[in-house]
PDB file of C-alpha atoms in Angstrom:
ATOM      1  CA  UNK A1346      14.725   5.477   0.337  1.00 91.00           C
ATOM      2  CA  UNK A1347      11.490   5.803   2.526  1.00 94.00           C
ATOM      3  CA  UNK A1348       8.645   7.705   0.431  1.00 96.00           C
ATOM      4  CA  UNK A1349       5.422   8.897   1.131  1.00 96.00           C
ATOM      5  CA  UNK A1350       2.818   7.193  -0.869  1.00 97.00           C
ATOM      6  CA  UNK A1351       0.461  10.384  -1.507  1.00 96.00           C
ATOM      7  CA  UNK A1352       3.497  12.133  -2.403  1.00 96.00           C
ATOM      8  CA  UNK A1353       3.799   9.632  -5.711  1.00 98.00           C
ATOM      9  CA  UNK A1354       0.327  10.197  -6.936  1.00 97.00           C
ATOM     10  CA  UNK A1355       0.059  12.199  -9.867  1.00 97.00           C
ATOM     11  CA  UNK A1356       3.358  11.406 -11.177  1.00 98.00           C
ATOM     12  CA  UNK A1357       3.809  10.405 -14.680  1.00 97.00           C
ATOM     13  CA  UNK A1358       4.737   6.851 -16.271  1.00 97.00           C
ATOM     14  CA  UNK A1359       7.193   6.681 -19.084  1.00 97.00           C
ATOM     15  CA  UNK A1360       7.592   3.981 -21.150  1.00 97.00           C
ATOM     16  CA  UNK A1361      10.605   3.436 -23.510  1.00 97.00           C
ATOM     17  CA  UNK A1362       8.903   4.500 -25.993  1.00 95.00           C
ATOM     18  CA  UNK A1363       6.528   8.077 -24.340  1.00 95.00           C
ATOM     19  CA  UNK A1364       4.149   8.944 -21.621  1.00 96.00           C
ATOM     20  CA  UNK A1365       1.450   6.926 -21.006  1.00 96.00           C
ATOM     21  CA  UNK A1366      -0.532   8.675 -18.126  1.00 96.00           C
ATOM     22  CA  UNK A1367      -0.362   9.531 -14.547  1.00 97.00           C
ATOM     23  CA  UNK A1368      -0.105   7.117 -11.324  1.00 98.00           C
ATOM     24  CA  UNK A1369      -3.603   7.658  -9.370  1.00 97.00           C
ATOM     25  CA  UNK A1370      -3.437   5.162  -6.673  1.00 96.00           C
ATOM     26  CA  UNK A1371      -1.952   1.772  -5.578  1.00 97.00           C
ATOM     27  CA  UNK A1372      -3.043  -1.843  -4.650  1.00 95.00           C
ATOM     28  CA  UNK A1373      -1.027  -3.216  -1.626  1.00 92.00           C
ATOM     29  CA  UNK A1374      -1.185  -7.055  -0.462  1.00 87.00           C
ATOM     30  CA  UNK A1375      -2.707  -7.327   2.486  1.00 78.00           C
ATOM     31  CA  UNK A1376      -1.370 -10.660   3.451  1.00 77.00           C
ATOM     32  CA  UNK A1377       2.586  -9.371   3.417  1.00 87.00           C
ATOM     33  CA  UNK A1378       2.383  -5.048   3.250  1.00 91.00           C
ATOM     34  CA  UNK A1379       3.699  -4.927  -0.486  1.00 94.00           C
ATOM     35  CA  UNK A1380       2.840  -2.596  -2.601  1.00 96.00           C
ATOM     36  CA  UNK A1381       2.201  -4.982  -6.209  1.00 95.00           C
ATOM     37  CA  UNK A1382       0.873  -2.660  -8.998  1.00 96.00           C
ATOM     38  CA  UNK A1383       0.648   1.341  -9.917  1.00 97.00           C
ATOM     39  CA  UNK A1384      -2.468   2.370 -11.220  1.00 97.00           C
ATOM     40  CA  UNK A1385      -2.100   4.059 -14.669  1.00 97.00           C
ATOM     41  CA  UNK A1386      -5.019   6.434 -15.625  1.00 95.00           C
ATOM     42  CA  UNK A1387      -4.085   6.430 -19.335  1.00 93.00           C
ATOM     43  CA  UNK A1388      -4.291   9.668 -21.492  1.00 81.00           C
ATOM     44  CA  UNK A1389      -6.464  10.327 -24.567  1.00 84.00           C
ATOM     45  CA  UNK A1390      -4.066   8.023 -26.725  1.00 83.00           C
ATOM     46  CA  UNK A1391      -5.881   5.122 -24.804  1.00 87.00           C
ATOM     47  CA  UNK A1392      -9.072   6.370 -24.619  1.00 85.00           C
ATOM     48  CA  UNK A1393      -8.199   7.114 -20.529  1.00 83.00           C
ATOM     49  CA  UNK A1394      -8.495   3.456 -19.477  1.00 92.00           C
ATOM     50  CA  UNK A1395      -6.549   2.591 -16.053  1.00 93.00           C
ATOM     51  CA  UNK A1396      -4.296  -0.135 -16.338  1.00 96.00           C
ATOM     52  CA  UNK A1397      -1.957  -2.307 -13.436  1.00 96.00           C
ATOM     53  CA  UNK A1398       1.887  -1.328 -14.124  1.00 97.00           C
ATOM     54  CA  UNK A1399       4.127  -3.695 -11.438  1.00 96.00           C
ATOM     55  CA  UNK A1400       7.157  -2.449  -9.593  1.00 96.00           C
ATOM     56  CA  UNK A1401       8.878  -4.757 -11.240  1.00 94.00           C
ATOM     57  CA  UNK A1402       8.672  -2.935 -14.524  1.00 96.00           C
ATOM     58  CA  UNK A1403      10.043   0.265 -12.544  1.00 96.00           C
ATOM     59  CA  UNK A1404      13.933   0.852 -13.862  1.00 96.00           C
ATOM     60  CA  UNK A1405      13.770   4.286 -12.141  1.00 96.00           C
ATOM     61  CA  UNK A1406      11.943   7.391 -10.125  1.00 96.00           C
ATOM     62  CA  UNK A1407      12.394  10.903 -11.271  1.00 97.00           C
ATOM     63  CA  UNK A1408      11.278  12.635  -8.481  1.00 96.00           C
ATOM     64  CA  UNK A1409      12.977  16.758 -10.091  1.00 97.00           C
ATOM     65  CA  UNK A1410      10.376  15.843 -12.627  1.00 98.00           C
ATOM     66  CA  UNK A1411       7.608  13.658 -11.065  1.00 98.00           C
ATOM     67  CA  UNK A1412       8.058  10.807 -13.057  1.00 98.00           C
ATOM     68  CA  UNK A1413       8.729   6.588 -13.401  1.00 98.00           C
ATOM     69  CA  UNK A1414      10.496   5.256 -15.860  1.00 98.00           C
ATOM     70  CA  UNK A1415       9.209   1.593 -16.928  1.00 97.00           C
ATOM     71  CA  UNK A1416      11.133  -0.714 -19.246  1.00 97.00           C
ATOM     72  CA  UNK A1417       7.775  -1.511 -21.455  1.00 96.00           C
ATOM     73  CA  UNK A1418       5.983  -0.174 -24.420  1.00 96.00           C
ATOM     74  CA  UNK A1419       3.135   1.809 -25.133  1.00 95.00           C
ATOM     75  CA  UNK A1420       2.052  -1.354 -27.551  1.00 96.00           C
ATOM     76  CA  UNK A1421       2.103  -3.534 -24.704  1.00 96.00           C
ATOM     77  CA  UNK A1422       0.302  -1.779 -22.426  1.00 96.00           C
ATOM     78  CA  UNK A1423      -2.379  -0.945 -25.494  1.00 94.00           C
ATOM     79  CA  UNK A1424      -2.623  -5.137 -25.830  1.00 95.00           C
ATOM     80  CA  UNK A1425      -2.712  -5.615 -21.753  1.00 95.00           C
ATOM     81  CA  UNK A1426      -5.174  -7.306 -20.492  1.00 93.00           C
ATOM     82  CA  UNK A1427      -8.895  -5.074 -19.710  1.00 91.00           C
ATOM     83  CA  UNK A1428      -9.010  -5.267 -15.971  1.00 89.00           C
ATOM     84  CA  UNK A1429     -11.426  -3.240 -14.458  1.00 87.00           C
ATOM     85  CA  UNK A1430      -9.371  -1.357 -11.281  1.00 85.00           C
ATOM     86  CA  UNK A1431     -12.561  -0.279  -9.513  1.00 81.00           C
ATOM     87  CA  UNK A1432     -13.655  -3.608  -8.742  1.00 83.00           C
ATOM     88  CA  UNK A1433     -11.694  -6.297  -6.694  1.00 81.00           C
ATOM     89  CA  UNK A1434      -8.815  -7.994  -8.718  1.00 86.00           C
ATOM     90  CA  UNK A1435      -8.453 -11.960  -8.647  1.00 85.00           C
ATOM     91  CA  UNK A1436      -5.550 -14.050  -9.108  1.00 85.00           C
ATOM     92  CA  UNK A1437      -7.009 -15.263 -12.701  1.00 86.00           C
ATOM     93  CA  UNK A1438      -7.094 -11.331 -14.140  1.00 90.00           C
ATOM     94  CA  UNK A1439      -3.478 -11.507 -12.400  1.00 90.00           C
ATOM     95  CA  UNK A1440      -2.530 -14.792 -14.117  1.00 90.00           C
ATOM     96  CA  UNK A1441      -3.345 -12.917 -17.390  1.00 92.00           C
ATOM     97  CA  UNK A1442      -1.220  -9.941 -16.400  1.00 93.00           C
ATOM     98  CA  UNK A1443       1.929 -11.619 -16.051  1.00 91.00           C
ATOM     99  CA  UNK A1444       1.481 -13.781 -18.938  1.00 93.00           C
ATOM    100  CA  UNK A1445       1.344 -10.465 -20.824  1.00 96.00           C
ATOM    101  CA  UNK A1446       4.378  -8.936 -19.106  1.00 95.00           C
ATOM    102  CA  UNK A1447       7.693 -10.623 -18.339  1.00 90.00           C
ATOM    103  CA  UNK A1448       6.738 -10.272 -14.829  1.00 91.00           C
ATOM    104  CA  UNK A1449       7.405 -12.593 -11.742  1.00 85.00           C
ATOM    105  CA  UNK A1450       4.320 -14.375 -10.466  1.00 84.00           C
ATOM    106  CA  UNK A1451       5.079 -12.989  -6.681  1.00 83.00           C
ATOM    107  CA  UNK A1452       1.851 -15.377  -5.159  1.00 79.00           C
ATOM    108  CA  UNK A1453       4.807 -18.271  -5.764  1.00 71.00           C
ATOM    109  CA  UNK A1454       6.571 -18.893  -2.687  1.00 51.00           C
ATOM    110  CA  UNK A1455       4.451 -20.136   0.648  1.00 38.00           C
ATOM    111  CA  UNK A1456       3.456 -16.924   0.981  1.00 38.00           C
ATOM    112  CA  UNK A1457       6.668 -14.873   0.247  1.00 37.00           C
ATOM    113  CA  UNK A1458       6.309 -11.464  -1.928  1.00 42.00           C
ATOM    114  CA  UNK A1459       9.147 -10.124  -3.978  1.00 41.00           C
ATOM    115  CA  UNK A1460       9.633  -6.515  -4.468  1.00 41.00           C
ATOM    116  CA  UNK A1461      11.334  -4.293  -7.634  1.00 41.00           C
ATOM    117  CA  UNK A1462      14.569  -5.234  -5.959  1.00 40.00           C
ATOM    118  CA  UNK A1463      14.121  -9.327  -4.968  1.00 37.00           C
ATOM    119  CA  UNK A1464      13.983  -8.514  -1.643  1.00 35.00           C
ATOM    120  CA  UNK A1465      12.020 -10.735   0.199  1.00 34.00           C
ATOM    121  CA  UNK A1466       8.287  -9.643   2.448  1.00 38.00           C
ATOM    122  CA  UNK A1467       7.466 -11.758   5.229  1.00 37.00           C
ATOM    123  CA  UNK A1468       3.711 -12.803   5.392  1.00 36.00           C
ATOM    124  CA  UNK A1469       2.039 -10.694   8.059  1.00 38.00           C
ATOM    125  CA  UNK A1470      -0.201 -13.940   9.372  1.00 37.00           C
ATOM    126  CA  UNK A1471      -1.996 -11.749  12.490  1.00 41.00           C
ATOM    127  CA  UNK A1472      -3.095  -9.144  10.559  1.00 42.00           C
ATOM    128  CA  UNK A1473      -4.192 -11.815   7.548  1.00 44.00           C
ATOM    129  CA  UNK A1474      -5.643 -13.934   9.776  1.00 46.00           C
ATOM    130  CA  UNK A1475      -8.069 -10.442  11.167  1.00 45.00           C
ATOM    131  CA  UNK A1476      -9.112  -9.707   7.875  1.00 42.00           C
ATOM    132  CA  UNK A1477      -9.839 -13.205   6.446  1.00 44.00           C
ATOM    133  CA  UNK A1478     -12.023 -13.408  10.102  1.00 48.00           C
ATOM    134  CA  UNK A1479     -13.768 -10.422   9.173  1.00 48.00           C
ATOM    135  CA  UNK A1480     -14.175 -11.676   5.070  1.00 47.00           C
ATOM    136  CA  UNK A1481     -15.939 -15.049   6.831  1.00 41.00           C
ATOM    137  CA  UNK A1482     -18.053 -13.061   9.542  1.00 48.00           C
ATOM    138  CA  UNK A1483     -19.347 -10.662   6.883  1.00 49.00           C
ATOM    139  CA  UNK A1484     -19.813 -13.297   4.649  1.00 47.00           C
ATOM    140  CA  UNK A1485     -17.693 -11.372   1.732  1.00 47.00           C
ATOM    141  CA  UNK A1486     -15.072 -14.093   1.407  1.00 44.00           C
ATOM    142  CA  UNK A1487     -13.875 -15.219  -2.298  1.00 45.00           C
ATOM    143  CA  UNK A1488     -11.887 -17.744  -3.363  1.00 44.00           C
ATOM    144  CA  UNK A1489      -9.511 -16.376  -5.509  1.00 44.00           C
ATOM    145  CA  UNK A1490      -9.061 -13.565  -3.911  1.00 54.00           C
ATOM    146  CA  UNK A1491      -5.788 -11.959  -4.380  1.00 56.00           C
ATOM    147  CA  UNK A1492      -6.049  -9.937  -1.211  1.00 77.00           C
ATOM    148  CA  UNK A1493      -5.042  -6.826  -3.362  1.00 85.00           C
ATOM    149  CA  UNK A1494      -6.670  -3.450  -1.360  1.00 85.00           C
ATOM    150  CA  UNK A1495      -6.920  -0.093  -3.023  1.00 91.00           C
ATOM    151  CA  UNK A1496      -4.556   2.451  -1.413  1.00 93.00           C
ATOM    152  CA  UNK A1497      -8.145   5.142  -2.611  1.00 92.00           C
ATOM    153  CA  UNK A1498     -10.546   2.810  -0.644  1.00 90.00           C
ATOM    154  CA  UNK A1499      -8.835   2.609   2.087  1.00 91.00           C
ATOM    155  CA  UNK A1500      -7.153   5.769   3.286  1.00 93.00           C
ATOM    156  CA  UNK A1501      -9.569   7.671   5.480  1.00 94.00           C
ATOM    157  CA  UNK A1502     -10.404   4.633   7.757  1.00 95.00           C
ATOM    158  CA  UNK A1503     -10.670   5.453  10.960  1.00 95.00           C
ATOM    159  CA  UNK A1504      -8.410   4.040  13.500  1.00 96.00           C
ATOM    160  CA  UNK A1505      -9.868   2.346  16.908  1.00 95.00           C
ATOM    161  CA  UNK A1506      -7.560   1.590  19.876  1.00 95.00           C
ATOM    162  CA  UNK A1507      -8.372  -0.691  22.159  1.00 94.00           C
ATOM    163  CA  UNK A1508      -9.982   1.453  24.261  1.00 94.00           C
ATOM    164  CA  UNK A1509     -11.859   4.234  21.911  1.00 92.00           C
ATOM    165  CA  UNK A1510     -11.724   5.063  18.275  1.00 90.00           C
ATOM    166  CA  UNK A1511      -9.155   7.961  17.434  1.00 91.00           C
ATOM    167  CA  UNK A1512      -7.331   9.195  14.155  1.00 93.00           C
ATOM    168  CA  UNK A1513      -7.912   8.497  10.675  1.00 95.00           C
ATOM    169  CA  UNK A1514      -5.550   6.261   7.942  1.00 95.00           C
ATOM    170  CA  UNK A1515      -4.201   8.770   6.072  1.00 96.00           C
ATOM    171  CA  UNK A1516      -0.923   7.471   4.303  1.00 97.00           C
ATOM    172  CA  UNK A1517       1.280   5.160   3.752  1.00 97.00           C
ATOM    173  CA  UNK A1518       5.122   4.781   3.648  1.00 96.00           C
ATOM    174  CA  UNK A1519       7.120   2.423   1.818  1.00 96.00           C
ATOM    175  CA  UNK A1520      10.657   1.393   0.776  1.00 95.00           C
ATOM    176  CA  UNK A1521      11.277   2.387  -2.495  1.00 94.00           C
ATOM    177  CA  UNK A1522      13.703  -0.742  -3.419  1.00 92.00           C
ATOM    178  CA  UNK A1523      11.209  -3.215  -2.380  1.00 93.00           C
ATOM    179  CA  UNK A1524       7.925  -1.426  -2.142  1.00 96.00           C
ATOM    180  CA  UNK A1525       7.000  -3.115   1.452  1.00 95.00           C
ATOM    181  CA  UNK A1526       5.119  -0.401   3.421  1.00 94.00           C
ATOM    182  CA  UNK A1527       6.936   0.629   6.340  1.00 93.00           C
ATOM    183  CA  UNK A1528       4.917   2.834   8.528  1.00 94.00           C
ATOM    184  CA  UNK A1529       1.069   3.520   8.719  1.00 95.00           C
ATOM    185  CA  UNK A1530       0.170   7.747   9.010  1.00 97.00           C
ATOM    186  CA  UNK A1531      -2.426   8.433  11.546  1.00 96.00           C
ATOM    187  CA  UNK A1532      -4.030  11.684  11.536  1.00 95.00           C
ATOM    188  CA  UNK A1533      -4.892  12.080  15.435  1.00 94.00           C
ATOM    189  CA  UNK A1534      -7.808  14.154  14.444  1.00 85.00           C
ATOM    190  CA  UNK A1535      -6.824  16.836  16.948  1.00 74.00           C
ATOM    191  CA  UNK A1536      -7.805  19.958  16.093  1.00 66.00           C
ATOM    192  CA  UNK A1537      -5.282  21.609  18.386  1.00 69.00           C
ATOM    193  CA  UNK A1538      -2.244  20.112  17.489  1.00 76.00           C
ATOM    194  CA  UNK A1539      -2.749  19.044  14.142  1.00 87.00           C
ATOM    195  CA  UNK A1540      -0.886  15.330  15.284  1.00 93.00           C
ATOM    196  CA  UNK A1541       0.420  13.074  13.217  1.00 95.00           C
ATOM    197  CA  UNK A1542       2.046   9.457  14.633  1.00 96.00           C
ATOM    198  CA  UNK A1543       3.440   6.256  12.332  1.00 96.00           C
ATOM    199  CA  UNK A1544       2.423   3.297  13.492  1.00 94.00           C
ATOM    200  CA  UNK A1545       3.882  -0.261  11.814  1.00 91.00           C
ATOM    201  CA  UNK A1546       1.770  -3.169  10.581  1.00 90.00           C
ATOM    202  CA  UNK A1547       2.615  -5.402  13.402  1.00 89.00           C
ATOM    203  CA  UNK A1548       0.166  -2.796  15.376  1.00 91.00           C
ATOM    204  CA  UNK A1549      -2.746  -3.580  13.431  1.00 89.00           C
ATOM    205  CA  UNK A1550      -4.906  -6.146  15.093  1.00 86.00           C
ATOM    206  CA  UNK A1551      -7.701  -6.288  12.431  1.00 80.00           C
ATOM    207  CA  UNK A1552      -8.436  -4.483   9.055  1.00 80.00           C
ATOM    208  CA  UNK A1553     -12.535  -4.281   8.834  1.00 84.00           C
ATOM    209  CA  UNK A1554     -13.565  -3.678   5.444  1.00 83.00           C
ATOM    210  CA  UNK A1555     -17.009  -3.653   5.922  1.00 87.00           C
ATOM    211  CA  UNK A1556     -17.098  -0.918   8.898  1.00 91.00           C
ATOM    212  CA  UNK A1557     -13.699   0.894   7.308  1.00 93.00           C
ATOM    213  CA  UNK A1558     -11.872   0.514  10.506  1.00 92.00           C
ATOM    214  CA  UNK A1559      -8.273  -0.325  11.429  1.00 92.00           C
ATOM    215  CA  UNK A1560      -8.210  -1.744  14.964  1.00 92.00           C
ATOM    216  CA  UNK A1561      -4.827  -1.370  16.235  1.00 94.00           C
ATOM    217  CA  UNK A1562      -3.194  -3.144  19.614  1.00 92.00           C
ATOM    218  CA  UNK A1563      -2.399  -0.100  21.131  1.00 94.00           C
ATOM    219  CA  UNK A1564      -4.691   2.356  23.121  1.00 94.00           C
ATOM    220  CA  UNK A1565      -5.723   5.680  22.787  1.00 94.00           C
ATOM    221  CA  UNK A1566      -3.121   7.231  25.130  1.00 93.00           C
ATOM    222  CA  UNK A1567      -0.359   5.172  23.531  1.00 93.00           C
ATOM    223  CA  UNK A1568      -1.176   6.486  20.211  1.00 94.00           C
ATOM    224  CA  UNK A1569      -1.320  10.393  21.471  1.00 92.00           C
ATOM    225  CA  UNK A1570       2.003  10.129  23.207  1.00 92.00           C
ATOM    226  CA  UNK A1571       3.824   8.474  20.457  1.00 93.00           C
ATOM    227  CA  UNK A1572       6.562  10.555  18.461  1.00 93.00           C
ATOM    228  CA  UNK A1573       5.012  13.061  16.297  1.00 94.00           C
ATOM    229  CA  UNK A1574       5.331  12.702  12.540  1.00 95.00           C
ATOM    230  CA  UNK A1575       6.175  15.616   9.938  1.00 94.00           C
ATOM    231  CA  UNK A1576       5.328  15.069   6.564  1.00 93.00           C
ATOM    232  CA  UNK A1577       7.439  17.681   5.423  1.00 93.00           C
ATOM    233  CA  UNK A1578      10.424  15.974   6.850  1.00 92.00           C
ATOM    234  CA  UNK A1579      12.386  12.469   5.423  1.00 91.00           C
ATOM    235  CA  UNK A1580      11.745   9.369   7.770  1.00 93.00           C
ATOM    236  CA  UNK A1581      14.992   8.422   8.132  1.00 91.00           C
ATOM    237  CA  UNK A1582      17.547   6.480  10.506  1.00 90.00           C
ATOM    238  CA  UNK A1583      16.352   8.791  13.456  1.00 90.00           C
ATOM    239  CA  UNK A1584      12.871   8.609  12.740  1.00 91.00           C
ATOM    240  CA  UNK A1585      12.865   4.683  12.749  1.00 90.00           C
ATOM    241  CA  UNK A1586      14.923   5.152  16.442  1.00 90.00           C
ATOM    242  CA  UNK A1587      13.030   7.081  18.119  1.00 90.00           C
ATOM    243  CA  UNK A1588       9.878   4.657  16.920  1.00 90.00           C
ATOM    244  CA  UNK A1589      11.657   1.384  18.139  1.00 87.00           C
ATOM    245  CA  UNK A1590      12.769   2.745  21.159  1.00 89.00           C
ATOM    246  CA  UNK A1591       9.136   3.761  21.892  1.00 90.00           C
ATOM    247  CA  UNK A1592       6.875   0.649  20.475  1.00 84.00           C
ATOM    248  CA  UNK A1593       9.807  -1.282  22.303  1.00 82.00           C
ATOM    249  CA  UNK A1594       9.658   0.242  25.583  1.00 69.00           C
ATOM    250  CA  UNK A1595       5.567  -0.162  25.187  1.00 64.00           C
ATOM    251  CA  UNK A1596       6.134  -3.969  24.757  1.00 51.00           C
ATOM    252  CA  UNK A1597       8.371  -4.102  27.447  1.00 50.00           C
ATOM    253  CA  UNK A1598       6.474  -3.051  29.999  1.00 48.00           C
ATOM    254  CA  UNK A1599       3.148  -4.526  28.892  1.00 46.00           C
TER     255      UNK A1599
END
């Protein structure tokens, strides 16, 4: 099932053993469009810290009651390890993670994620390739870098065609048995019609960090005409159509 990503935050996480706090936002892998860890902001039993809860630990989603069910403990996400979520997370903090939790290191693989379900994510290597340009030309590259992005710093990015800047980042939609993001939700930014369009990840050209842009291979009148998107309504079978027939018939003729 195909869910909207702002839709999930604020729901609660239950362990097996009682609530441990609400979801606030998510880190996605940039390199292959996974989403890899909740993040928890713990209630006054744990003093409010915010800790990294994988997919993988998901055995179910309430949604009549807004909630996850995860098959760990309170105890062991008291003993996790202290990583700090509102600073960049490296593969060491990660190593410690998973040798906390039973989890699967996902980084094993040449490149291949897994998601709650084993499904395999291809590496996106264009749109990897644009950001690791951008890391080197801003000089803000780190080895070790996990190329984990906040879902809270990077919403609201505005979106520039190749011919003019136009929309803003404004969601994300995944696939709830493997957690790969499906479709990016532009916000036109049009007054008048209140527009929203999806757009995939094989439309991005180049995620800048530094300038909070998303540079996409597509204009400004390609974006506009695309099929309009209502959050109120499922994405479903339809949905993804009506989007490959379009993107396709945009290739096509290109």
């Amino acid at each position: 099932m195909k869910r909207s990503l702002n839709s999930l935050i604020g729901y609660t996480m239950r362990t097996t053993d009682g609530d441990i706090g609400e979801v606030k936002e998510f880190y996605f892998d940039d390199q292959t469009w996974t989403i890899r860890y909740l993040i928890v902001e713990t209630g006054s039993w744990f003093f409010g810290r915010k800790v990294l809860i994988s997919p993988e630990a998901l055995t179910g989603i309430d949604s009549e009651n807004s909630a996850f069910d995860v098959n760990i403990t309170k105890e062991q996400v008291k003993t996790s390890p202290d990583i700090d979520t509102d600073m960049p997370v490296y593969r060491q903090q990660e190593e410690q993670l998973f040798k906390h939790y039973p989890w699967s290191n996902y980084w094993f693989g040449s490149g291949i994620g897994y998601g709650t379900s084993g499904m395999m994510a291809p590496m996106t290597v264009s749109v990897q390739q644009a950001i690791d340009n951008d890391q080197i030309e801003n000089g803000t590259e780190r080895k070790g870098d996990s190329h984990l992005r906040s879902t809270a710093k990077t919403i609201d990015f505005k979106i520039h065609a190749e011919d003019g800047q136009t929309g803003t980042f404004e969601d994300l939609i995944i696939e709830d048995a493997s957690w790969q993001i499906k479709f990016l939700v532009v916000d036109m930014d049009d007054w008048k019609s209140d527009k929203k369009v999806l757009i995939t990840p094989a439309e991005i050209s180049q995620i800048k960090h530094s300038t909070e842009n998303v540079i996409v291979k597509l204009t400004v009148d390609e974006l506009k005409n695309s099929p309009d998107y209502d959050p109120t309504e499922p994405v479903n079978e339809v949905t993804e159509k009506n989007l490959r027939d379009y993107y396709g018939r945009l290739v096509s003729t290109q």
